[in-house]
């Protein structure tokens, strides 16, 4: 499959019917079970492009043949332009949201600063999207204009060419602000990053009567095109630096999210975003936070029972939530969970296969992970391999060495990589 997929328009009624046919009264219920943001599921159900692995997992859950319903044609440049302004209209159900102090407060304080740049990164499933929704729900809507969109909605043709990416980026922001005519009148082609900087400074930002919170999600989609990504990301370093002395740039408040999986095989040690702004690396839930989440699910599990889940998956938000949902919905017992969790027949089958696919695409990483899971003590595979496996979310650092992040991964990959 390609990097991103969408449902063919003629199949949209069918996928919406599949939601109820499979026992999901609301989109939120399915989103919770999958561990996705509701906005991701909404994009899928309305024929908008999403990450290919997310597309596949939703199809699996709804018993849909992804090969039949997927639109395999090149995504058009207009896809993002036609999507709803999520920055102003996106909504999230926070009934099961668990705070991870001081993360939320630090994010809110950063975003409130003039000319700020907030970078939120983690492996997938750690809650980046929901955290952003939380931040946006807490800012004073009377003081800020908010725009948000995902780079997953850009075609390969766009993100592989710097000039196309810059003009696409400026056009989409302009349309979401209701200033498409301004783009048509003022955009200058062929001047590289200067075109974008001049357009934002001289025209777009000056048109706004209040500061703009600009949320750029899934920016890691660009990492596969390293030279384009480096040039494009340098914009945000430049704009953040300009904001220190320029009142116009102080009106721009940036939130950038990215998944660390796409660091592989890219080498971002020299990324233009290194040491720029405030970086948030989302942590696992603590045992107390797992208990809070279990109570929100009315799981009726004691601390000792919850510890059995933690013993397998640590405090990984998606993995914990998936286990709690399955147990509370009586899809399986705690004993069954312990027995099947690290197998492809268990509830984490798609998650584990996705990681296996990543390793198989990079034999050096598969060989490194094999050494890690077969060792009884932390292993030093060298700075690069250690860092890449950590970016995939598979290992934790122990000084200069690494060890499996969770027993779930130890058990699964010890079996799968044994050949």
Short mmCIF file of C-alpha atoms in Angstrom, two decimals:
data_model
loop_
_atom_site.label_atom_id
_atom_site.label_comp_id
_atom_site.label_asym_id
_atom_site.label_seq_id
_atom_site.Cartn_x
_atom_site.Cartn_y
_atom_site.Cartn_z
CA UNK A 1 0.00 0.00 0.00
CA UNK A 2 0.99 3.61 -0.45
CA UNK A 3 1.87 6.11 2.23
CA UNK A 4 -1.74 7.20 2.67
CA UNK A 5 -5.13 5.99 1.46
CA UNK A 6 -8.73 7.09 1.29
CA UNK A 7 -12.08 5.36 0.70
CA UNK A 8 -13.49 5.59 -2.82
CA UNK A 9 -16.45 7.95 -2.87
CA UNK A 10 -18.87 5.25 -4.03
CA UNK A 11 -17.98 3.11 -0.99
CA UNK A 12 -18.51 5.79 1.67
CA UNK A 13 -22.15 4.77 2.41
CA UNK A 14 -20.99 1.17 2.76
CA UNK A 15 -18.24 1.94 5.27
CA UNK A 16 -20.63 4.05 7.35
CA UNK A 17 -23.09 1.16 7.42
CA UNK A 18 -20.26 -1.16 8.49
CA UNK A 19 -19.79 0.91 11.62
CA UNK A 20 -23.24 0.01 13.01
CA UNK A 21 -23.23 -3.48 11.47
CA UNK A 22 -20.21 -4.28 13.63
CA UNK A 23 -21.86 -3.05 16.80
CA UNK A 24 -20.40 0.47 17.11
CA UNK A 25 -23.19 2.88 17.99
CA UNK A 26 -20.87 5.88 17.62
CA UNK A 27 -17.58 6.76 15.95
CA UNK A 28 -16.12 7.45 19.38
CA UNK A 29 -16.57 3.81 20.47
CA UNK A 30 -14.56 2.50 17.53
CA UNK A 31 -11.96 5.23 17.92
CA UNK A 32 -11.47 4.28 21.56
CA UNK A 33 -11.09 0.61 20.77
CA UNK A 34 -8.51 1.31 18.08
CA UNK A 35 -6.76 3.97 20.13
CA UNK A 36 -7.19 6.54 17.36
CA UNK A 37 -8.30 10.16 17.54
CA UNK A 38 -11.93 10.52 16.50
CA UNK A 39 -10.79 12.95 13.79
CA UNK A 40 -8.81 10.12 12.12
CA UNK A 41 -11.88 7.90 12.01
CA UNK A 42 -14.00 10.79 10.75
CA UNK A 43 -11.57 11.35 7.87
CA UNK A 44 -11.77 7.65 6.97
CA UNK A 45 -15.57 7.56 7.02
CA UNK A 46 -15.82 10.66 4.83
CA UNK A 47 -13.38 9.61 2.14
CA UNK A 48 -10.39 11.68 3.27
CA UNK A 49 -6.84 10.37 3.25
CA UNK A 50 -5.27 8.80 6.35
CA UNK A 51 -2.11 6.86 7.14
CA UNK A 52 -2.10 3.52 5.28
CA UNK A 53 -1.60 1.43 8.43
CA UNK A 54 -4.49 3.20 10.16
CA UNK A 55 -6.59 2.61 7.04
CA UNK A 56 -5.76 -1.09 7.11
CA UNK A 57 -6.51 -1.46 10.82
CA UNK A 58 -9.92 0.24 10.53
CA UNK A 59 -10.80 -2.04 7.60
CA UNK A 60 -9.81 -5.07 9.64
CA UNK A 61 -12.00 -4.00 12.54
CA UNK A 62 -15.01 -3.31 10.27
CA UNK A 63 -14.53 -6.48 8.18
CA UNK A 64 -13.96 -4.44 5.02
CA UNK A 65 -11.70 -5.46 2.12
CA UNK A 66 -9.21 -2.59 1.92
CA UNK A 67 -8.18 -3.68 -1.59
CA UNK A 68 -11.74 -3.13 -2.80
CA UNK A 69 -12.68 0.13 -1.09
CA UNK A 70 -9.36 2.02 -1.24
CA UNK A 71 -8.88 4.77 -3.80
CA UNK A 72 -5.49 3.88 -5.24
CA UNK A 73 -5.24 6.94 -7.45
CA UNK A 74 -2.79 9.73 -6.66
CA UNK A 75 -4.22 12.01 -3.97
CA UNK A 76 -5.08 15.38 -5.36
CA UNK A 77 -3.61 18.64 -4.16
CA UNK A 78 -7.07 19.91 -3.27
CA UNK A 79 -7.80 17.18 -0.70
CA UNK A 80 -6.65 19.18 2.30
CA UNK A 81 -8.15 22.38 1.00
CA UNK A 82 -11.62 20.85 0.96
CA UNK A 83 -11.39 19.41 4.47
CA UNK A 84 -13.13 21.08 7.38
CA UNK A 85 -11.19 23.66 9.38
CA UNK A 86 -10.36 21.35 12.23
CA UNK A 87 -8.60 24.10 14.12
CA UNK A 88 -11.90 25.83 14.78
CA UNK A 89 -14.35 22.94 14.60
CA UNK A 90 -12.45 19.90 15.85
CA UNK A 91 -13.88 18.48 19.04
CA UNK A 92 -12.73 15.70 21.30
CA UNK A 93 -14.34 13.59 23.99
CA UNK A 94 -12.21 14.13 27.09
CA UNK A 95 -14.29 11.86 29.33
CA UNK A 96 -11.45 9.34 29.33
CA UNK A 97 -8.59 11.80 29.06
CA UNK A 98 -5.84 11.31 31.64
CA UNK A 99 -3.52 14.21 32.38
CA UNK A 100 0.22 13.66 32.59
CA UNK A 101 1.49 16.61 34.67
CA UNK A 102 3.34 18.78 33.96
CA UNK A 103 2.88 18.14 30.22
CA UNK A 104 -0.47 19.89 29.75
CA UNK A 105 0.46 22.97 31.74
CA UNK A 106 3.82 23.33 30.00
CA UNK A 107 2.14 23.07 26.59
CA UNK A 108 -0.49 25.66 27.46
CA UNK A 109 2.09 28.07 28.89
CA UNK A 110 4.25 27.70 25.78
CA UNK A 111 1.40 28.22 23.31
CA UNK A 112 0.34 31.36 25.17
CA UNK A 113 3.71 33.02 24.53
CA UNK A 114 4.03 35.36 21.55
CA UNK A 115 5.89 33.78 18.63
CA UNK A 116 6.04 30.40 20.37
CA UNK A 117 6.97 27.06 18.81
CA UNK A 118 5.81 23.89 20.55
CA UNK A 119 7.06 20.52 19.24
CA UNK A 120 5.22 17.40 20.43
CA UNK A 121 6.82 14.11 19.47
CA UNK A 122 6.46 10.44 20.38
CA UNK A 123 6.00 7.04 18.86
CA UNK A 124 2.48 6.32 17.61
CA UNK A 125 -0.26 5.68 20.12
CA UNK A 126 1.09 7.97 22.84
CA UNK A 127 -1.70 10.56 22.56
CA UNK A 128 -0.29 13.47 20.53
CA UNK A 129 -3.56 14.30 18.78
CA UNK A 130 -5.65 14.17 21.95
CA UNK A 131 -3.09 16.35 23.75
CA UNK A 132 -3.34 18.95 20.99
CA UNK A 133 -7.14 18.81 21.23
CA UNK A 134 -6.81 19.36 24.97
CA UNK A 135 -4.60 22.40 24.44
CA UNK A 136 -6.95 23.91 21.88
CA UNK A 137 -9.92 23.37 24.18
CA UNK A 138 -8.21 25.41 26.90
CA UNK A 139 -7.01 28.44 24.95
CA UNK A 140 -9.18 31.55 25.00
CA UNK A 141 -11.07 31.42 21.68
CA UNK A 142 -11.70 35.15 21.88
CA UNK A 143 -7.98 35.89 21.77
CA UNK A 144 -6.78 33.52 19.04
CA UNK A 145 -7.55 32.34 15.55
CA UNK A 146 -6.81 28.63 15.25
CA UNK A 147 -6.03 26.59 12.14
CA UNK A 148 -5.06 22.95 12.00
CA UNK A 149 -4.34 20.40 9.31
CA UNK A 150 -2.42 17.19 8.73
CA UNK A 151 0.40 16.68 6.25
CA UNK A 152 -1.00 13.20 5.59
CA UNK A 153 -3.35 14.90 3.17
CA UNK A 154 -0.55 15.96 0.83
CA UNK A 155 0.23 13.72 -2.13
CA UNK A 156 3.70 12.36 -2.83
CA UNK A 157 3.91 14.71 -5.78
CA UNK A 158 3.56 17.67 -3.43
CA UNK A 159 5.86 16.64 -0.58
CA UNK A 160 8.64 15.52 -2.92
CA UNK A 161 8.99 19.00 -4.48
CA UNK A 162 9.88 22.00 -2.31
CA UNK A 163 8.23 24.67 -4.47
CA UNK A 164 4.98 22.69 -4.71
CA UNK A 165 5.03 22.00 -0.97
CA UNK A 166 5.54 25.66 -0.12
CA UNK A 167 2.74 26.89 -2.38
CA UNK A 168 0.40 24.09 -1.22
CA UNK A 169 1.12 24.97 2.42
CA UNK A 170 0.48 28.69 1.89
CA UNK A 171 -2.66 28.02 -0.14
CA UNK A 172 -4.22 25.67 2.40
CA UNK A 173 -3.57 28.05 5.30
CA UNK A 174 -5.02 30.92 3.26
CA UNK A 175 -8.17 28.94 2.43
CA UNK A 176 -8.69 27.91 6.03
CA UNK A 177 -8.44 31.56 7.03
CA UNK A 178 -10.89 32.58 4.30
CA UNK A 179 -8.13 34.41 2.43
CA UNK A 180 -7.78 32.33 -0.74
CA UNK A 181 -8.02 35.45 -2.90
CA UNK A 182 -5.04 36.91 -1.07
CA UNK A 183 -2.94 33.92 -2.11
CA UNK A 184 -3.97 34.31 -5.74
CA UNK A 185 -3.01 37.99 -5.68
CA UNK A 186 0.18 37.99 -3.64
CA UNK A 187 1.95 34.62 -3.92
CA UNK A 188 5.28 34.77 -5.79
CA UNK A 189 6.36 31.55 -7.49
CA UNK A 190 9.91 30.28 -7.82
CA UNK A 191 11.57 32.04 -4.88
CA UNK A 192 11.84 29.02 -2.57
CA UNK A 193 11.38 29.54 1.14
CA UNK A 194 11.58 33.31 0.61
CA UNK A 195 8.20 33.13 -1.20
CA UNK A 196 6.56 31.59 1.84
CA UNK A 197 8.24 33.83 4.40
CA UNK A 198 7.45 37.01 2.47
CA UNK A 199 3.84 35.96 1.91
CA UNK A 200 3.22 35.18 5.58
CA UNK A 201 4.97 38.30 6.86
CA UNK A 202 3.90 40.90 4.33
CA UNK A 203 0.36 39.73 3.67
CA UNK A 204 -1.18 36.85 5.61
CA UNK A 205 -0.28 37.67 9.22
CA UNK A 206 -0.91 41.37 8.72
CA UNK A 207 -4.48 40.59 7.63
CA UNK A 208 -5.29 38.93 10.95
CA UNK A 209 -6.80 40.94 13.78
CA UNK A 210 -5.62 38.46 16.43
CA UNK A 211 -2.78 35.94 16.88
CA UNK A 212 -2.87 32.69 14.93
CA UNK A 213 -2.33 29.29 16.56
CA UNK A 214 -1.20 27.11 13.66
CA UNK A 215 -1.25 23.35 14.32
CA UNK A 216 0.82 21.25 11.90
CA UNK A 217 0.17 17.55 12.48
CA UNK A 218 1.93 14.47 11.09
CA UNK A 219 4.78 16.59 9.80
CA UNK A 220 6.89 13.41 9.88
CA UNK A 221 5.24 12.56 6.54
CA UNK A 222 7.91 14.81 5.01
CA UNK A 223 10.87 12.99 6.52
CA UNK A 224 11.14 10.46 3.70
CA UNK A 225 12.22 13.32 1.42
CA UNK A 226 15.15 14.50 3.50
CA UNK A 227 16.35 17.46 1.44
CA UNK A 228 12.82 18.85 1.00
CA UNK A 229 12.06 18.31 4.69
CA UNK A 230 15.24 20.10 5.80
CA UNK A 231 14.49 23.17 3.68
CA UNK A 232 10.80 23.26 4.60
CA UNK A 233 11.38 22.78 8.33
CA UNK A 234 13.99 25.54 8.29
CA UNK A 235 11.04 27.91 7.77
CA UNK A 236 9.89 27.36 11.32
CA UNK A 237 13.33 27.93 12.83
CA UNK A 238 13.56 31.17 10.84
CA UNK A 239 10.06 32.33 11.84
CA UNK A 240 10.63 31.49 15.49
CA UNK A 241 13.89 33.44 15.50
CA UNK A 242 12.24 36.38 13.73
CA UNK A 243 9.53 36.49 16.40
CA UNK A 244 12.10 37.51 19.01
CA UNK A 245 12.31 41.00 17.52
CA UNK A 246 9.47 41.26 15.00
CA UNK A 247 5.92 42.09 16.08
CA UNK A 248 4.38 40.56 12.97
CA UNK A 249 5.93 37.12 13.61
CA UNK A 250 4.92 37.32 17.26
CA UNK A 251 1.34 36.83 16.04
CA UNK A 252 2.20 33.26 14.95
CA UNK A 253 2.03 30.50 17.58
CA UNK A 254 3.16 27.14 16.15
CA UNK A 255 2.30 23.62 17.36
CA UNK A 256 4.07 20.87 15.44
CA UNK A 257 3.49 17.15 16.03
CA UNK A 258 5.41 14.21 14.61
CA UNK A 259 5.83 10.49 15.15
CA UNK A 260 9.34 9.24 15.79
CA UNK A 261 8.82 6.08 13.69
CA UNK A 262 9.45 8.11 10.55
CA UNK A 263 12.93 9.03 11.80
CA UNK A 264 13.83 5.69 10.23
CA UNK A 265 15.68 5.70 7.88
CA UNK A 266 15.94 9.51 7.96
CA UNK A 267 18.83 11.03 9.90
CA UNK A 268 17.41 13.96 11.81
CA UNK A 269 20.43 14.62 14.02
CA UNK A 270 20.95 17.77 11.95
CA UNK A 271 17.25 18.67 11.61
CA UNK A 272 16.51 22.40 11.48
CA UNK A 273 14.11 21.86 14.39
CA UNK A 274 16.73 20.52 16.80
CA UNK A 275 16.85 22.76 19.89
CA UNK A 276 14.18 25.12 18.55
CA UNK A 277 11.24 26.12 20.71
CA UNK A 278 9.87 23.83 23.42
CA UNK A 279 9.99 20.08 22.87
CA UNK A 280 7.55 17.69 24.54
CA UNK A 281 8.33 13.96 24.43
CA UNK A 282 5.20 12.23 25.69
CA UNK A 283 5.84 9.81 28.56
CA UNK A 284 4.12 6.55 29.44
CA UNK A 285 1.32 6.59 31.99
CA UNK A 286 2.39 6.03 35.57
CA UNK A 287 0.65 3.23 37.52
CA UNK A 288 -1.50 5.88 39.18
CA UNK A 289 -2.54 7.26 35.79
CA UNK A 290 -3.35 3.75 34.57
CA UNK A 291 -5.62 3.36 37.60
CA UNK A 292 -7.30 6.68 36.77
CA UNK A 293 -7.94 5.50 33.22
CA UNK A 294 -9.27 2.15 34.44
CA UNK A 295 -11.72 3.97 36.70
CA UNK A 296 -12.89 6.08 33.76
CA UNK A 297 -13.61 2.84 31.90
CA UNK A 298 -15.31 1.42 35.00
CA UNK A 299 -13.07 -1.60 34.57
CA UNK A 300 -13.51 -2.91 38.12
CA UNK A 301 -9.88 -4.01 38.20
CA UNK A 302 -7.83 -3.74 41.37
CA UNK A 303 -4.24 -2.57 41.55
CA UNK A 304 -2.91 -6.12 41.43
CA UNK A 305 -4.96 -6.91 38.32
CA UNK A 306 -3.91 -3.69 36.61
CA UNK A 307 -0.31 -4.49 37.45
CA UNK A 308 -0.64 -7.65 35.36
CA UNK A 309 -1.48 -5.48 32.34
CA UNK A 310 1.34 -3.05 33.16
CA UNK A 311 3.76 -5.96 33.48
CA UNK A 312 3.19 -6.69 29.79
CA UNK A 313 2.71 -3.26 28.17
CA UNK A 314 4.10 -0.76 30.66
CA UNK A 315 2.20 2.50 30.63
CA UNK A 316 1.77 2.80 26.84
CA UNK A 317 -1.51 4.77 26.49
CA UNK A 318 -2.81 2.98 23.38
CA UNK A 319 -1.89 -0.51 24.59
CA UNK A 320 -3.36 0.12 28.05
CA UNK A 321 -6.55 1.61 26.63
CA UNK A 322 -6.99 -1.26 24.18
CA UNK A 323 -6.67 -3.80 27.01
CA UNK A 324 -9.12 -1.94 29.26
CA UNK A 325 -11.66 -1.61 26.47
CA UNK A 326 -11.47 -5.31 25.55
CA UNK A 327 -11.80 -6.42 29.17
CA UNK A 328 -14.64 -4.04 30.08
CA UNK A 329 -16.53 -4.99 26.91
CA UNK A 330 -16.05 -8.63 27.93
CA UNK A 331 -14.26 -9.44 24.69
CA UNK A 332 -11.72 -11.37 26.73
CA UNK A 333 -10.79 -12.08 30.33
CA UNK A 334 -7.66 -10.85 32.06
CA UNK A 335 -6.33 -14.41 31.97
CA UNK A 336 -6.93 -14.65 28.22
CA UNK A 337 -5.26 -11.26 27.78
CA UNK A 338 -2.11 -12.45 29.55
CA UNK A 339 -2.02 -15.63 27.49
CA UNK A 340 -2.56 -14.08 24.03
CA UNK A 341 -1.26 -10.49 24.26
CA UNK A 342 2.13 -11.22 22.69
CA UNK A 343 0.68 -13.29 19.83
CA UNK A 344 -0.84 -12.31 16.50
CA UNK A 345 -4.11 -13.89 17.66
CA UNK A 346 -4.33 -11.38 20.51
CA UNK A 347 -5.69 -7.85 20.60
CA UNK A 348 -2.31 -6.38 19.67
CA UNK A 349 -1.90 -8.49 16.52
CA UNK A 350 -2.07 -5.56 14.07
CA UNK A 351 0.16 -3.43 16.27
CA UNK A 352 2.82 -6.13 16.49
CA UNK A 353 2.68 -6.95 12.78
CA UNK A 354 3.12 -3.27 11.99
CA UNK A 355 6.33 -3.16 14.01
CA UNK A 356 7.50 -6.40 12.41
CA UNK A 357 6.96 -4.89 8.96
CA UNK A 358 9.10 -1.90 9.91
CA UNK A 359 11.91 -4.19 11.05
CA UNK A 360 11.71 -6.39 7.96
CA UNK A 361 12.12 -3.32 5.76
CA UNK A 362 15.42 -2.62 7.55
CA UNK A 363 17.35 -5.87 8.10
CA UNK A 364 20.01 -4.15 10.20
CA UNK A 365 17.31 -3.08 12.67
CA UNK A 366 15.77 -6.55 12.69
CA UNK A 367 19.18 -8.04 13.47
CA UNK A 368 19.69 -5.49 16.22
CA UNK A 369 16.29 -6.15 17.78
CA UNK A 370 17.00 -9.88 17.70
CA UNK A 371 20.12 -9.32 19.78
CA UNK A 372 18.20 -7.13 22.22
CA UNK A 373 15.40 -9.62 22.89
CA UNK A 374 17.75 -12.57 23.16
CA UNK A 375 19.97 -10.87 25.74
CA UNK A 376 19.34 -10.97 29.47
CA UNK A 377 20.99 -7.55 29.90
CA UNK A 378 21.02 -4.24 28.00
CA UNK A 379 22.84 -4.32 24.65
CA UNK A 380 24.84 -1.56 22.96
CA UNK A 381 24.24 -1.82 19.21
CA UNK A 382 25.97 1.44 18.41
CA UNK A 383 24.54 4.95 18.57
CA UNK A 384 22.66 4.82 15.26
CA UNK A 385 20.88 1.46 15.68
CA UNK A 386 20.12 2.18 19.34
CA UNK A 387 18.55 5.50 18.39
CA UNK A 388 16.55 4.09 15.48
CA UNK A 389 15.07 1.25 17.53
CA UNK A 390 14.20 3.77 20.23
CA UNK A 391 12.53 5.98 17.62
CA UNK A 392 10.40 3.00 16.57
CA UNK A 393 9.24 2.77 20.18
CA UNK A 394 10.68 -0.73 20.67
CA UNK A 395 13.45 -0.14 23.20
CA UNK A 396 14.40 2.01 26.17
CA UNK A 397 17.86 3.38 26.86
CA UNK A 398 19.91 2.15 29.80
CA UNK A 399 22.84 4.55 29.74
CA UNK A 400 24.50 3.82 26.34
CA UNK A 401 22.72 0.50 25.81
CA UNK A 402 19.13 -0.52 25.09
CA UNK A 403 16.65 -3.08 26.36
CA UNK A 404 13.13 -4.06 25.19
CA UNK A 405 10.63 -1.34 25.99
CA UNK A 406 8.00 -3.82 27.17
CA UNK A 407 7.81 -7.59 27.82
CA UNK A 408 5.14 -7.63 25.09
CA UNK A 409 7.87 -6.83 22.56
CA UNK A 410 10.39 -9.19 24.13
CA UNK A 411 8.01 -12.13 23.91
CA UNK A 412 6.75 -11.42 20.40
CA UNK A 413 10.05 -10.61 18.72
CA UNK A 414 11.94 -13.38 20.48
CA UNK A 415 9.58 -15.72 18.65
CA UNK A 416 9.28 -13.89 15.32
CA UNK A 417 12.99 -13.08 14.92
CA UNK A 418 14.27 -16.46 16.07
CA UNK A 419 14.64 -17.88 12.56
#
